Amino acid sequence: MSHYVIVGAGPVGRETARLLAEEGHSVILTSRNAGSLNAGDVRTVSSDATDAAQLAVLSKGADAIFMCAMAAYHRWPTDFFPIMDGTVKAAEQVGARLLVVGNVYGYGAGSASPLTPDLEPDPTTRKGTTRHIMWQRALQSSVPALEVRASDYLGEGAVAYFSLLALPSLLRNEPVAFLGDPDAAHAWSFTKDTATTLVAASRFTGEWGRAFHVPSQSASVRELVRRFAAALKIDAPGLSRLAPAELEGIGFSEGIEMAYLFEKPLLLDAGDTEKLLGVTASSLDTMVRDTLSQVADMVATGKEAK
């Protein structure tokens, strides 16, 4: 059995730790506030990944380090690079392979759908440029690296566009306001499928220095709202389009530059992941149920989301 270190204790990091522990591996799950995780041989350690020396001590003997950490959305250009650099340096010091959780922002607004993992990056936003630079730093390190790229998340604990903008209104049985074209097909990635892809990628015996897409399900925002409404046993609510000024008004100006993601179809080609890693996407209804599991008590008692 192997030893692994996971940087970042969000939904993907925690699920990755759980899956590895189920396979009998020893795991250290670390973040600034690692909390606890009752899953096999998993040890949670609160630490700062920007401290490469400290992370290297935790990673001694590790076969791989999984970089699953998240920075505050409005601070990506300032906070993400030190985390990435600390993780890369620690991996180099202990000779551990590196697996990075990424997303599709680096492809840019001009990329055709479906997105393929071999597309040349052409970021058109600050956040897309940040993600691209992070991957380049991993790619240029002295250790083998892979990136697993997801689209917008669904799943328990996911802090993403749908859970921030649509879910609170759905839980209150109120009209939903969202970004972009509500009828444009869009790829939705499940946090648990992302973890499954990471674990499968860690065993990849082909050439590293490449990306894999998370197998995802496609649905328009309108269809996804309908699925959530059905799961909540309410009528599908009205759906309107958020203007930039409205995003500013609700304190979500960081979403303005990323609105292009929802303006036209955005699909992921995960054929390589399915063929080479043996991972397939969970059903959309499974993703919906898992997302709602975090608010099951509120749904049962009729309380509104906080």
PDB file of C-alpha atoms in Angstrom:
ATOM      1  CA  MET A   1       0.000   0.000   0.000  1.00  0.00           C
ATOM      2  CA  SER A   2       1.077   3.583  -0.662  1.00  0.00           C
ATOM      3  CA  HIS A   3       1.160   6.825   1.284  1.00  0.00           C
ATOM      4  CA  TYR A   4      -0.507   9.975  -0.065  1.00  0.00           C
ATOM      5  CA  VAL A   5      -0.842  13.610   0.974  1.00  0.00           C
ATOM      6  CA  ILE A   6      -3.865  15.698   0.025  1.00  0.00           C
ATOM      7  CA  VAL A   7      -3.628  19.474   0.185  1.00  0.00           C
ATOM      8  CA  GLY A   8      -7.092  20.956   0.663  1.00  0.00           C
ATOM      9  CA  ALA A   9      -9.916  19.590   2.822  1.00  0.00           C
ATOM     10  CA  GLY A  10     -12.891  20.665   0.729  1.00  0.00           C
ATOM     11  CA  PRO A  11     -15.418  18.241  -0.797  1.00  0.00           C
ATOM     12  CA  VAL A  12     -12.999  16.919  -3.438  1.00  0.00           C
ATOM     13  CA  GLY A  13     -10.034  16.590  -1.086  1.00  0.00           C
ATOM     14  CA  ARG A  14     -12.055  14.817   1.570  1.00  0.00           C
ATOM     15  CA  GLU A  15     -13.635  12.407  -0.893  1.00  0.00           C
ATOM     16  CA  THR A  16     -10.214  11.677  -2.413  1.00  0.00           C
ATOM     17  CA  ALA A  17      -8.890  10.864   1.059  1.00  0.00           C
ATOM     18  CA  ARG A  18     -11.837   8.586   1.725  1.00  0.00           C
ATOM     19  CA  LEU A  19     -11.407   6.688  -1.549  1.00  0.00           C
ATOM     20  CA  LEU A  20      -7.684   6.180  -1.008  1.00  0.00           C
ATOM     21  CA  ALA A  21      -8.261   4.988   2.557  1.00  0.00           C
ATOM     22  CA  GLU A  22     -10.861   2.507   1.320  1.00  0.00           C
ATOM     23  CA  GLU A  23      -8.160   1.018  -0.886  1.00  0.00           C
ATOM     24  CA  GLY A  24      -5.975   0.516   2.186  1.00  0.00           C
ATOM     25  CA  HIS A  25      -3.557   3.425   1.680  1.00  0.00           C
ATOM     26  CA  SER A  26      -2.362   5.763   4.406  1.00  0.00           C
ATOM     27  CA  VAL A  27      -3.374   9.386   3.851  1.00  0.00           C
ATOM     28  CA  ILE A  28      -2.572  12.766   5.332  1.00  0.00           C
ATOM     29  CA  LEU A  29      -5.276  15.342   4.639  1.00  0.00           C
ATOM     30  CA  THR A  30      -3.984  18.825   5.279  1.00  0.00           C
ATOM     31  CA  SER A  31      -5.277  22.386   5.083  1.00  0.00           C
ATOM     32  CA  ARG A  32      -5.270  25.437   7.302  1.00  0.00           C
ATOM     33  CA  ASN A  33      -8.425  24.083   8.954  1.00  0.00           C
ATOM     34  CA  ALA A  34      -8.306  20.370   8.215  1.00  0.00           C
ATOM     35  CA  GLY A  35     -11.023  19.339  10.654  1.00  0.00           C
ATOM     36  CA  SER A  36     -11.493  15.592  11.050  1.00  0.00           C
ATOM     37  CA  LEU A  37     -12.402  12.693   8.776  1.00  0.00           C
ATOM     38  CA  ASN A  38     -13.506   9.297  10.013  1.00  0.00           C
ATOM     39  CA  ALA A  39     -12.202   7.157   7.152  1.00  0.00           C
ATOM     40  CA  GLY A  40      -9.642   4.381   7.497  1.00  0.00           C
ATOM     41  CA  ASP A  41      -6.016   5.368   7.823  1.00  0.00           C
ATOM     42  CA  VAL A  42      -6.527   9.117   7.297  1.00  0.00           C
ATOM     43  CA  ARG A  43      -4.752  11.627   9.502  1.00  0.00           C
ATOM     44  CA  THR A  44      -5.880  15.243   9.312  1.00  0.00           C
ATOM     45  CA  VAL A  45      -3.256  17.905   9.935  1.00  0.00           C
ATOM     46  CA  SER A  46      -3.825  21.657  10.018  1.00  0.00           C
ATOM     47  CA  SER A  47      -0.954  23.329   8.187  1.00  0.00           C
ATOM     48  CA  ASP A  48      -0.180  26.011   5.623  1.00  0.00           C
ATOM     49  CA  ALA A  49       0.697  24.714   2.141  1.00  0.00           C
ATOM     50  CA  THR A  50       2.562  27.930   1.345  1.00  0.00           C
ATOM     51  CA  ASP A  51       5.233  26.649   3.761  1.00  0.00           C
ATOM     52  CA  ALA A  52       7.012  24.187   1.460  1.00  0.00           C
ATOM     53  CA  ALA A  53       9.366  22.973   4.181  1.00  0.00           C
ATOM     54  CA  GLN A  54       6.506  22.129   6.519  1.00  0.00           C
ATOM     55  CA  LEU A  55       4.570  20.396   3.739  1.00  0.00           C
ATOM     56  CA  ALA A  56       7.683  18.437   2.740  1.00  0.00           C
ATOM     57  CA  VAL A  57       7.967  17.096   6.291  1.00  0.00           C
ATOM     58  CA  LEU A  58       4.338  15.939   6.140  1.00  0.00           C
ATOM     59  CA  SER A  59       4.928  14.445   2.697  1.00  0.00           C
ATOM     60  CA  LYS A  60       8.013  12.391   3.495  1.00  0.00           C
ATOM     61  CA  GLY A  61       7.569   8.971   1.882  1.00  0.00           C
ATOM     62  CA  ALA A  62       4.503  10.026  -0.090  1.00  0.00           C
ATOM     63  CA  ASP A  63       3.965   8.426  -3.467  1.00  0.00           C
ATOM     64  CA  ALA A  64       1.938  11.442  -4.638  1.00  0.00           C
ATOM     65  CA  ILE A  65       0.602  14.793  -3.462  1.00  0.00           C
ATOM     66  CA  PHE A  66      -2.893  15.830  -4.515  1.00  0.00           C
ATOM     67  CA  MET A  67      -3.299  19.598  -4.853  1.00  0.00           C
ATOM     68  CA  CYS A  68      -7.012  20.103  -4.077  1.00  0.00           C
ATOM     69  CA  ALA A  69      -6.781  23.412  -2.230  1.00  0.00           C
ATOM     70  CA  MET A  70      -9.033  26.352  -3.005  1.00  0.00           C
ATOM     71  CA  ALA A  71      -8.370  30.053  -2.565  1.00  0.00           C
ATOM     72  CA  ALA A  72     -11.035  32.690  -1.973  1.00  0.00           C
ATOM     73  CA  TYR A  73     -12.586  33.438  -5.380  1.00  0.00           C
ATOM     74  CA  HIS A  74     -11.772  37.155  -5.306  1.00  0.00           C
ATOM     75  CA  ARG A  75      -8.164  36.466  -4.281  1.00  0.00           C
ATOM     76  CA  TRP A  76      -7.130  33.846  -6.829  1.00  0.00           C
ATOM     77  CA  PRO A  77      -4.371  35.972  -8.459  1.00  0.00           C
ATOM     78  CA  THR A  78      -2.745  36.682  -5.091  1.00  0.00           C
ATOM     79  CA  ASP A  79      -3.457  33.620  -2.927  1.00  0.00           C
ATOM     80  CA  PHE A  80      -3.325  30.675  -5.319  1.00  0.00           C
ATOM     81  CA  PHE A  81       0.278  31.027  -6.496  1.00  0.00           C
ATOM     82  CA  PRO A  82       1.895  30.682  -3.038  1.00  0.00           C
ATOM     83  CA  ILE A  83      -0.204  27.561  -2.392  1.00  0.00           C
ATOM     84  CA  MET A  84       0.770  26.068  -5.743  1.00  0.00           C
ATOM     85  CA  ASP A  85       4.429  26.971  -5.321  1.00  0.00           C
ATOM     86  CA  GLY A  86       4.600  25.479  -1.829  1.00  0.00           C
ATOM     87  CA  THR A  87       2.982  22.266  -3.034  1.00  0.00           C
ATOM     88  CA  VAL A  88       5.281  21.963  -6.059  1.00  0.00           C
ATOM     89  CA  LYS A  89       8.411  22.597  -3.976  1.00  0.00           C
ATOM     90  CA  ALA A  90       7.348  20.038  -1.374  1.00  0.00           C
ATOM     91  CA  ALA A  91       6.686  17.443  -4.091  1.00  0.00           C
ATOM     92  CA  GLU A  92      10.118  18.102  -5.570  1.00  0.00           C
ATOM     93  CA  GLN A  93      11.828  17.825  -2.196  1.00  0.00           C
ATOM     94  CA  VAL A  94      10.353  14.395  -1.433  1.00  0.00           C
ATOM     95  CA  GLY A  95      10.145  13.105  -5.016  1.00  0.00           C
ATOM     96  CA  ALA A  96       6.367  12.705  -4.974  1.00  0.00           C
ATOM     97  CA  ARG A  97       4.247  12.803  -8.108  1.00  0.00           C
ATOM     98  CA  LEU A  98       1.806  15.695  -8.333  1.00  0.00           C
ATOM     99  CA  LEU A  99      -1.900  15.639  -9.174  1.00  0.00           C
ATOM    100  CA  VAL A 100      -3.657  18.975  -9.534  1.00  0.00           C
ATOM    101  CA  VAL A 101      -7.368  19.728  -9.477  1.00  0.00           C
ATOM    102  CA  GLY A 102      -8.035  22.320 -12.168  1.00  0.00           C
ATOM    103  CA  ASN A 103     -10.962  23.585 -14.185  1.00  0.00           C
ATOM    104  CA  VAL A 104     -11.883  24.788 -17.673  1.00  0.00           C
ATOM    105  CA  TYR A 105     -11.199  28.501 -17.180  1.00  0.00           C
ATOM    106  CA  GLY A 106      -7.812  28.294 -18.883  1.00  0.00           C
ATOM    107  CA  TYR A 107      -9.341  27.405 -22.257  1.00  0.00           C
ATOM    108  CA  GLY A 108     -10.804  30.900 -22.575  1.00  0.00           C
ATOM    109  CA  ALA A 109     -13.973  32.366 -24.022  1.00  0.00           C
ATOM    110  CA  GLY A 110     -13.071  31.610 -27.638  1.00  0.00           C
ATOM    111  CA  SER A 111     -12.732  27.833 -27.283  1.00  0.00           C
ATOM    112  CA  ALA A 112     -15.148  25.623 -29.195  1.00  0.00           C
ATOM    113  CA  SER A 113     -17.400  23.113 -27.430  1.00  0.00           C
ATOM    114  CA  PRO A 114     -16.900  20.312 -26.586  1.00  0.00           C
ATOM    115  CA  LEU A 115     -13.632  21.120 -24.836  1.00  0.00           C
ATOM    116  CA  THR A 116     -10.894  18.513 -25.182  1.00  0.00           C
ATOM    117  CA  PRO A 117      -7.972  18.183 -22.741  1.00  0.00           C
ATOM    118  CA  ASP A 118      -5.399  18.724 -25.497  1.00  0.00           C
ATOM    119  CA  LEU A 119      -6.738  22.167 -26.452  1.00  0.00           C
ATOM    120  CA  GLU A 120      -4.152  24.929 -26.412  1.00  0.00           C
ATOM    121  CA  PRO A 121      -4.912  27.169 -23.402  1.00  0.00           C
ATOM    122  CA  ASP A 122      -6.009  30.690 -24.295  1.00  0.00           C
ATOM    123  CA  PRO A 123      -7.258  32.297 -21.066  1.00  0.00           C
ATOM    124  CA  THR A 124      -9.312  35.468 -21.425  1.00  0.00           C
ATOM    125  CA  THR A 125      -9.918  36.268 -17.750  1.00  0.00           C
ATOM    126  CA  ARG A 126      -7.846  36.905 -14.635  1.00  0.00           C
ATOM    127  CA  LYS A 127      -9.048  33.681 -13.078  1.00  0.00           C
ATOM    128  CA  GLY A 128      -8.407  31.705 -16.250  1.00  0.00           C
ATOM    129  CA  THR A 129      -4.891  33.108 -16.447  1.00  0.00           C
ATOM    130  CA  THR A 130      -4.333  32.159 -12.803  1.00  0.00           C
ATOM    131  CA  ARG A 131      -5.372  28.559 -13.415  1.00  0.00           C
ATOM    132  CA  HIS A 132      -3.206  28.346 -16.537  1.00  0.00           C
ATOM    133  CA  ILE A 133      -0.110  29.663 -14.732  1.00  0.00           C
ATOM    134  CA  MET A 134      -0.688  27.258 -11.837  1.00  0.00           C
ATOM    135  CA  TRP A 135      -0.729  24.288 -14.194  1.00  0.00           C
ATOM    136  CA  GLN A 136       2.375  25.552 -15.983  1.00  0.00           C
ATOM    137  CA  ARG A 137       4.227  25.688 -12.672  1.00  0.00           C
ATOM    138  CA  ALA A 138       3.272  22.086 -11.948  1.00  0.00           C
ATOM    139  CA  LEU A 139       4.098  21.024 -15.501  1.00  0.00           C
ATOM    140  CA  GLN A 140       7.554  22.599 -15.334  1.00  0.00           C
ATOM    141  CA  SER A 141       8.437  20.979 -12.021  1.00  0.00           C
ATOM    142  CA  SER A 142      10.982  18.175 -11.729  1.00  0.00           C
ATOM    143  CA  VAL A 143       8.318  15.612 -10.765  1.00  0.00           C
ATOM    144  CA  PRO A 144       5.639  13.978 -12.952  1.00  0.00           C
ATOM    145  CA  ALA A 145       2.397  15.970 -12.909  1.00  0.00           C
ATOM    146  CA  LEU A 146      -1.192  15.467 -14.065  1.00  0.00           C
ATOM    147  CA  GLU A 147      -4.123  17.876 -13.996  1.00  0.00           C
ATOM    148  CA  VAL A 148      -7.746  16.787 -13.587  1.00  0.00           C
ATOM    149  CA  ARG A 149     -10.082  19.466 -14.963  1.00  0.00           C
ATOM    150  CA  ALA A 150     -13.691  19.825 -13.879  1.00  0.00           C
ATOM    151  CA  SER A 151     -16.513  22.049 -15.020  1.00  0.00           C
ATOM    152  CA  ASP A 152     -18.974  23.687 -12.603  1.00  0.00           C
ATOM    153  CA  TYR A 153     -19.438  21.578  -9.494  1.00  0.00           C
ATOM    154  CA  LEU A 154     -22.479  19.854  -8.103  1.00  0.00           C
ATOM    155  CA  GLY A 155     -22.330  17.800  -4.917  1.00  0.00           C
ATOM    156  CA  GLU A 156     -22.537  18.048  -1.162  1.00  0.00           C
ATOM    157  CA  GLY A 157     -20.563  21.006   0.114  1.00  0.00           C
ATOM    158  CA  ALA A 158     -19.738  22.355  -3.345  1.00  0.00           C
ATOM    159  CA  VAL A 159     -19.398  26.137  -3.357  1.00  0.00           C
ATOM    160  CA  ALA A 160     -20.085  26.895  -7.004  1.00  0.00           C
ATOM    161  CA  TYR A 161     -22.271  29.020  -9.254  1.00  0.00           C
ATOM    162  CA  PHE A 162     -25.377  26.864  -8.955  1.00  0.00           C
ATOM    163  CA  SER A 163     -25.173  26.418  -5.194  1.00  0.00           C
ATOM    164  CA  LEU A 164     -24.524  30.136  -4.690  1.00  0.00           C
ATOM    165  CA  LEU A 165     -26.995  31.671  -7.141  1.00  0.00           C
ATOM    166  CA  ALA A 166     -29.770  29.150  -7.763  1.00  0.00           C
ATOM    167  CA  LEU A 167     -30.011  26.781  -4.807  1.00  0.00           C
ATOM    168  CA  PRO A 168     -30.985  29.327  -2.127  1.00  0.00           C
ATOM    169  CA  SER A 169     -33.941  30.498  -4.249  1.00  0.00           C
ATOM    170  CA  LEU A 170     -34.993  26.925  -4.953  1.00  0.00           C
ATOM    171  CA  LEU A 171     -34.975  26.109  -1.252  1.00  0.00           C
ATOM    172  CA  ARG A 172     -37.206  29.123  -0.634  1.00  0.00           C
ATOM    173  CA  ASN A 173     -39.453  28.137  -3.570  1.00  0.00           C
ATOM    174  CA  GLU A 174     -38.773  31.486  -5.219  1.00  0.00           C
ATOM    175  CA  PRO A 175     -37.899  32.479  -8.815  1.00  0.00           C
ATOM    176  CA  VAL A 176     -34.286  31.793  -9.771  1.00  0.00           C
ATOM    177  CA  ALA A 177     -31.937  34.340 -11.337  1.00  0.00           C
ATOM    178  CA  PHE A 178     -28.806  33.012 -13.020  1.00  0.00           C
ATOM    179  CA  LEU A 179     -26.048  33.853 -15.482  1.00  0.00           C
ATOM    180  CA  GLY A 180     -26.147  33.574 -19.248  1.00  0.00           C
ATOM    181  CA  ASP A 181     -28.487  31.721 -21.581  1.00  0.00           C
ATOM    182  CA  PRO A 182     -30.721  29.432 -19.495  1.00  0.00           C
ATOM    183  CA  ASP A 183     -31.154  27.070 -22.444  1.00  0.00           C
ATOM    184  CA  ALA A 184     -27.479  26.614 -23.367  1.00  0.00           C
ATOM    185  CA  ALA A 185     -26.165  23.098 -22.699  1.00  0.00           C
ATOM    186  CA  HIS A 186     -23.588  23.097 -19.908  1.00  0.00           C
ATOM    187  CA  ALA A 187     -21.294  20.489 -18.339  1.00  0.00           C
ATOM    188  CA  TRP A 188     -21.779  19.807 -14.628  1.00  0.00           C
ATOM    189  CA  SER A 189     -19.072  17.918 -12.733  1.00  0.00           C
ATOM    190  CA  PHE A 190     -19.764  15.921  -9.587  1.00  0.00           C
ATOM    191  CA  THR A 191     -17.340  16.457  -6.706  1.00  0.00           C
ATOM    192  CA  LYS A 192     -17.270  12.699  -6.050  1.00  0.00           C
ATOM    193  CA  ASP A 193     -16.549  11.939  -9.719  1.00  0.00           C
ATOM    194  CA  THR A 194     -13.694  14.447  -9.567  1.00  0.00           C
ATOM    195  CA  ALA A 195     -12.203  12.554  -6.625  1.00  0.00           C
ATOM    196  CA  THR A 196     -12.685   9.236  -8.432  1.00  0.00           C
ATOM    197  CA  THR A 197     -10.884  10.665 -11.471  1.00  0.00           C
ATOM    198  CA  LEU A 198      -8.005  11.895  -9.300  1.00  0.00           C
ATOM    199  CA  VAL A 199      -7.524   8.500  -7.690  1.00  0.00           C
ATOM    200  CA  ALA A 200      -7.683   6.735 -11.056  1.00  0.00           C
ATOM    201  CA  ALA A 201      -5.249   9.265 -12.556  1.00  0.00           C
ATOM    202  CA  SER A 202      -2.747   8.584  -9.772  1.00  0.00           C
ATOM    203  CA  ARG A 203      -2.444   5.041 -11.161  1.00  0.00           C
ATOM    204  CA  PHE A 204      -2.030   6.165 -14.788  1.00  0.00           C
ATOM    205  CA  THR A 205       0.883   4.289 -16.370  1.00  0.00           C
ATOM    206  CA  GLY A 206       1.044   6.343 -19.556  1.00  0.00           C
ATOM    207  CA  GLU A 207       2.976   9.547 -20.086  1.00  0.00           C
ATOM    208  CA  TRP A 208       2.311  12.216 -17.472  1.00  0.00           C
ATOM    209  CA  GLY A 209       2.445  15.963 -18.109  1.00  0.00           C
ATOM    210  CA  ARG A 210      -1.099  15.962 -19.456  1.00  0.00           C
ATOM    211  CA  ALA A 211      -4.670  16.700 -18.395  1.00  0.00           C
ATOM    212  CA  PHE A 212      -7.778  14.576 -17.960  1.00  0.00           C
ATOM    213  CA  HIS A 213     -11.353  15.856 -17.939  1.00  0.00           C
ATOM    214  CA  VAL A 214     -13.789  14.773 -15.262  1.00  0.00           C
ATOM    215  CA  PRO A 215     -16.617  12.774 -16.889  1.00  0.00           C
ATOM    216  CA  SER A 216     -19.578  15.111 -16.513  1.00  0.00           C
ATOM    217  CA  GLN A 217     -23.269  15.371 -17.303  1.00  0.00           C
ATOM    218  CA  SER A 218     -24.728  18.028 -19.591  1.00  0.00           C
ATOM    219  CA  ALA A 219     -27.897  20.001 -18.994  1.00  0.00           C
ATOM    220  CA  SER A 220     -29.058  23.546 -19.491  1.00  0.00           C
ATOM    221  CA  VAL A 221     -29.569  25.706 -16.426  1.00  0.00           C
ATOM    222  CA  ARG A 222     -33.303  25.491 -17.068  1.00  0.00           C
ATOM    223  CA  GLU A 223     -33.181  21.683 -17.071  1.00  0.00           C
ATOM    224  CA  LEU A 224     -31.041  21.606 -13.933  1.00  0.00           C
ATOM    225  CA  VAL A 225     -33.458  23.928 -12.125  1.00  0.00           C
ATOM    226  CA  ARG A 226     -36.284  21.611 -13.174  1.00  0.00           C
ATOM    227  CA  ARG A 227     -34.398  18.581 -11.794  1.00  0.00           C
ATOM    228  CA  PHE A 228     -33.785  20.289  -8.464  1.00  0.00           C
ATOM    229  CA  ALA A 229     -37.397  21.420  -8.259  1.00  0.00           C
ATOM    230  CA  ALA A 230     -38.587  17.855  -8.865  1.00  0.00           C
ATOM    231  CA  ALA A 231     -36.267  16.552  -6.134  1.00  0.00           C
ATOM    232  CA  LEU A 232     -37.630  19.214  -3.777  1.00  0.00           C
ATOM    233  CA  LYS A 233     -41.189  18.346  -4.807  1.00  0.00           C
ATOM    234  CA  ILE A 234     -42.007  21.881  -5.897  1.00  0.00           C
ATOM    235  CA  ASP A 235     -43.088  23.366  -9.196  1.00  0.00           C
ATOM    236  CA  ALA A 236     -40.264  24.537 -11.417  1.00  0.00           C
ATOM    237  CA  PRO A 237     -39.812  28.231 -10.574  1.00  0.00           C
ATOM    238  CA  GLY A 238     -39.455  31.112 -12.987  1.00  0.00           C
ATOM    239  CA  LEU A 239     -35.948  31.686 -14.342  1.00  0.00           C
ATOM    240  CA  SER A 240     -34.465  35.061 -15.215  1.00  0.00           C
ATOM    241  CA  ARG A 241     -31.077  36.281 -16.390  1.00  0.00           C
ATOM    242  CA  LEU A 242     -28.757  38.179 -14.063  1.00  0.00           C
ATOM    243  CA  ALA A 243     -27.287  41.347 -15.538  1.00  0.00           C
ATOM    244  CA  PRO A 244     -23.776  42.513 -14.556  1.00  0.00           C
ATOM    245  CA  ALA A 245     -25.253  45.314 -12.454  1.00  0.00           C
ATOM    246  CA  GLU A 246     -27.353  42.767 -10.566  1.00  0.00           C
ATOM    247  CA  LEU A 247     -24.274  40.644  -9.877  1.00  0.00           C
ATOM    248  CA  GLU A 248     -22.600  43.760  -8.507  1.00  0.00           C
ATOM    249  CA  GLY A 249     -25.682  44.456  -6.420  1.00  0.00           C
ATOM    250  CA  ILE A 250     -25.622  41.053  -4.728  1.00  0.00           C
ATOM    251  CA  GLY A 251     -21.886  41.286  -4.074  1.00  0.00           C
ATOM    252  CA  PHE A 252     -20.827  38.790  -6.718  1.00  0.00           C
ATOM    253  CA  SER A 253     -18.849  40.976  -9.092  1.00  0.00           C
ATOM    254  CA  GLU A 254     -16.252  38.205  -9.425  1.00  0.00           C
ATOM    255  CA  GLY A 255     -18.779  36.301 -11.511  1.00  0.00           C
ATOM    256  CA  ILE A 256     -18.985  38.958 -14.222  1.00  0.00           C
ATOM    257  CA  GLU A 257     -15.820  37.983 -16.080  1.00  0.00           C
ATOM    258  CA  MET A 258     -16.836  34.319 -15.994  1.00  0.00           C
ATOM    259  CA  ALA A 259     -20.377  34.843 -17.326  1.00  0.00           C
ATOM    260  CA  TYR A 260     -19.194  33.718 -20.778  1.00  0.00           C
ATOM    261  CA  LEU A 261     -19.182  30.136 -19.443  1.00  0.00           C
ATOM    262  CA  PHE A 262     -22.972  30.176 -19.531  1.00  0.00           C
ATOM    263  CA  GLU A 263     -23.555  32.262 -22.663  1.00  0.00           C
ATOM    264  CA  LYS A 264     -23.175  29.371 -25.115  1.00  0.00           C
ATOM    265  CA  PRO A 265     -22.921  25.562 -24.965  1.00  0.00           C
ATOM    266  CA  LEU A 266     -20.007  24.375 -22.853  1.00  0.00           C
ATOM    267  CA  LEU A 267     -19.437  20.622 -22.912  1.00  0.00           C
ATOM    268  CA  LEU A 268     -16.491  18.453 -21.845  1.00  0.00           C
ATOM    269  CA  ASP A 269     -15.014  15.626 -23.890  1.00  0.00           C
ATOM    270  CA  ALA A 270     -13.919  13.077 -21.283  1.00  0.00           C
ATOM    271  CA  GLY A 271     -13.364  10.222 -23.712  1.00  0.00           C
ATOM    272  CA  ASP A 272      -9.723   9.799 -22.640  1.00  0.00           C
ATOM    273  CA  THR A 273     -10.752   9.586 -18.994  1.00  0.00           C
ATOM    274  CA  GLU A 274     -13.338   6.931 -19.730  1.00  0.00           C
ATOM    275  CA  LYS A 275     -11.011   4.919 -21.965  1.00  0.00           C
ATOM    276  CA  LEU A 276      -7.696   5.242 -20.139  1.00  0.00           C
ATOM    277  CA  LEU A 277      -8.834   5.601 -16.530  1.00  0.00           C
ATOM    278  CA  GLY A 278     -12.119   3.681 -16.576  1.00  0.00           C
ATOM    279  CA  VAL A 279     -14.138   6.485 -14.961  1.00  0.00           C
ATOM    280  CA  THR A 280     -17.667   7.400 -16.039  1.00  0.00           C
ATOM    281  CA  ALA A 281     -20.003  10.151 -14.880  1.00  0.00           C
ATOM    282  CA  SER A 282     -22.619   9.640 -12.200  1.00  0.00           C
ATOM    283  CA  SER A 283     -26.181  10.387 -13.210  1.00  0.00           C
ATOM    284  CA  LEU A 284     -27.444  13.948 -13.014  1.00  0.00           C
ATOM    285  CA  ASP A 285     -30.100  12.882 -10.515  1.00  0.00           C
ATOM    286  CA  THR A 286     -27.379  11.419  -8.273  1.00  0.00           C
ATOM    287  CA  MET A 287     -25.572  14.759  -8.382  1.00  0.00           C
ATOM    288  CA  VAL A 288     -28.795  16.589  -7.514  1.00  0.00           C
ATOM    289  CA  ARG A 289     -29.555  14.307  -4.568  1.00  0.00           C
ATOM    290  CA  ASP A 290     -26.025  14.601  -3.213  1.00  0.00           C
ATOM    291  CA  THR A 291     -26.103  18.405  -3.505  1.00  0.00           C
ATOM    292  CA  LEU A 292     -29.362  18.482  -1.568  1.00  0.00           C
ATOM    293  CA  SER A 293     -28.099  16.121   1.103  1.00  0.00           C
ATOM    294  CA  GLN A 294     -26.331  19.056   2.773  1.00  0.00           C
ATOM    295  CA  VAL A 295     -29.640  20.822   3.213  1.00  0.00           C
ATOM    296  CA  ALA A 296     -31.885  17.816   3.875  1.00  0.00           C
ATOM    297  CA  ASP A 297     -32.805  19.024   7.348  1.00  0.00           C
ATOM    298  CA  MET A 298     -33.706  22.493   6.047  1.00  0.00           C
ATOM    299  CA  VAL A 299     -35.831  20.982   3.283  1.00  0.00           C
ATOM    300  CA  ALA A 300     -37.630  18.740   5.780  1.00  0.00           C
ATOM    301  CA  THR A 301     -38.361  21.586   8.198  1.00  0.00           C
ATOM    302  CA  GLY A 302     -39.010  24.281   5.621  1.00  0.00           C
ATOM    303  CA  LYS A 303     -36.150  26.473   6.839  1.00  0.00           C
ATOM    304  CA  GLU A 304     -34.432  28.735   4.312  1.00  0.00           C
ATOM    305  CA  ALA A 305     -30.803  28.383   3.323  1.00  0.00           C
ATOM    306  CA  LYS A 306     -28.299  30.533   5.157  1.00  0.00           C
TER     307      LYS A 306
END
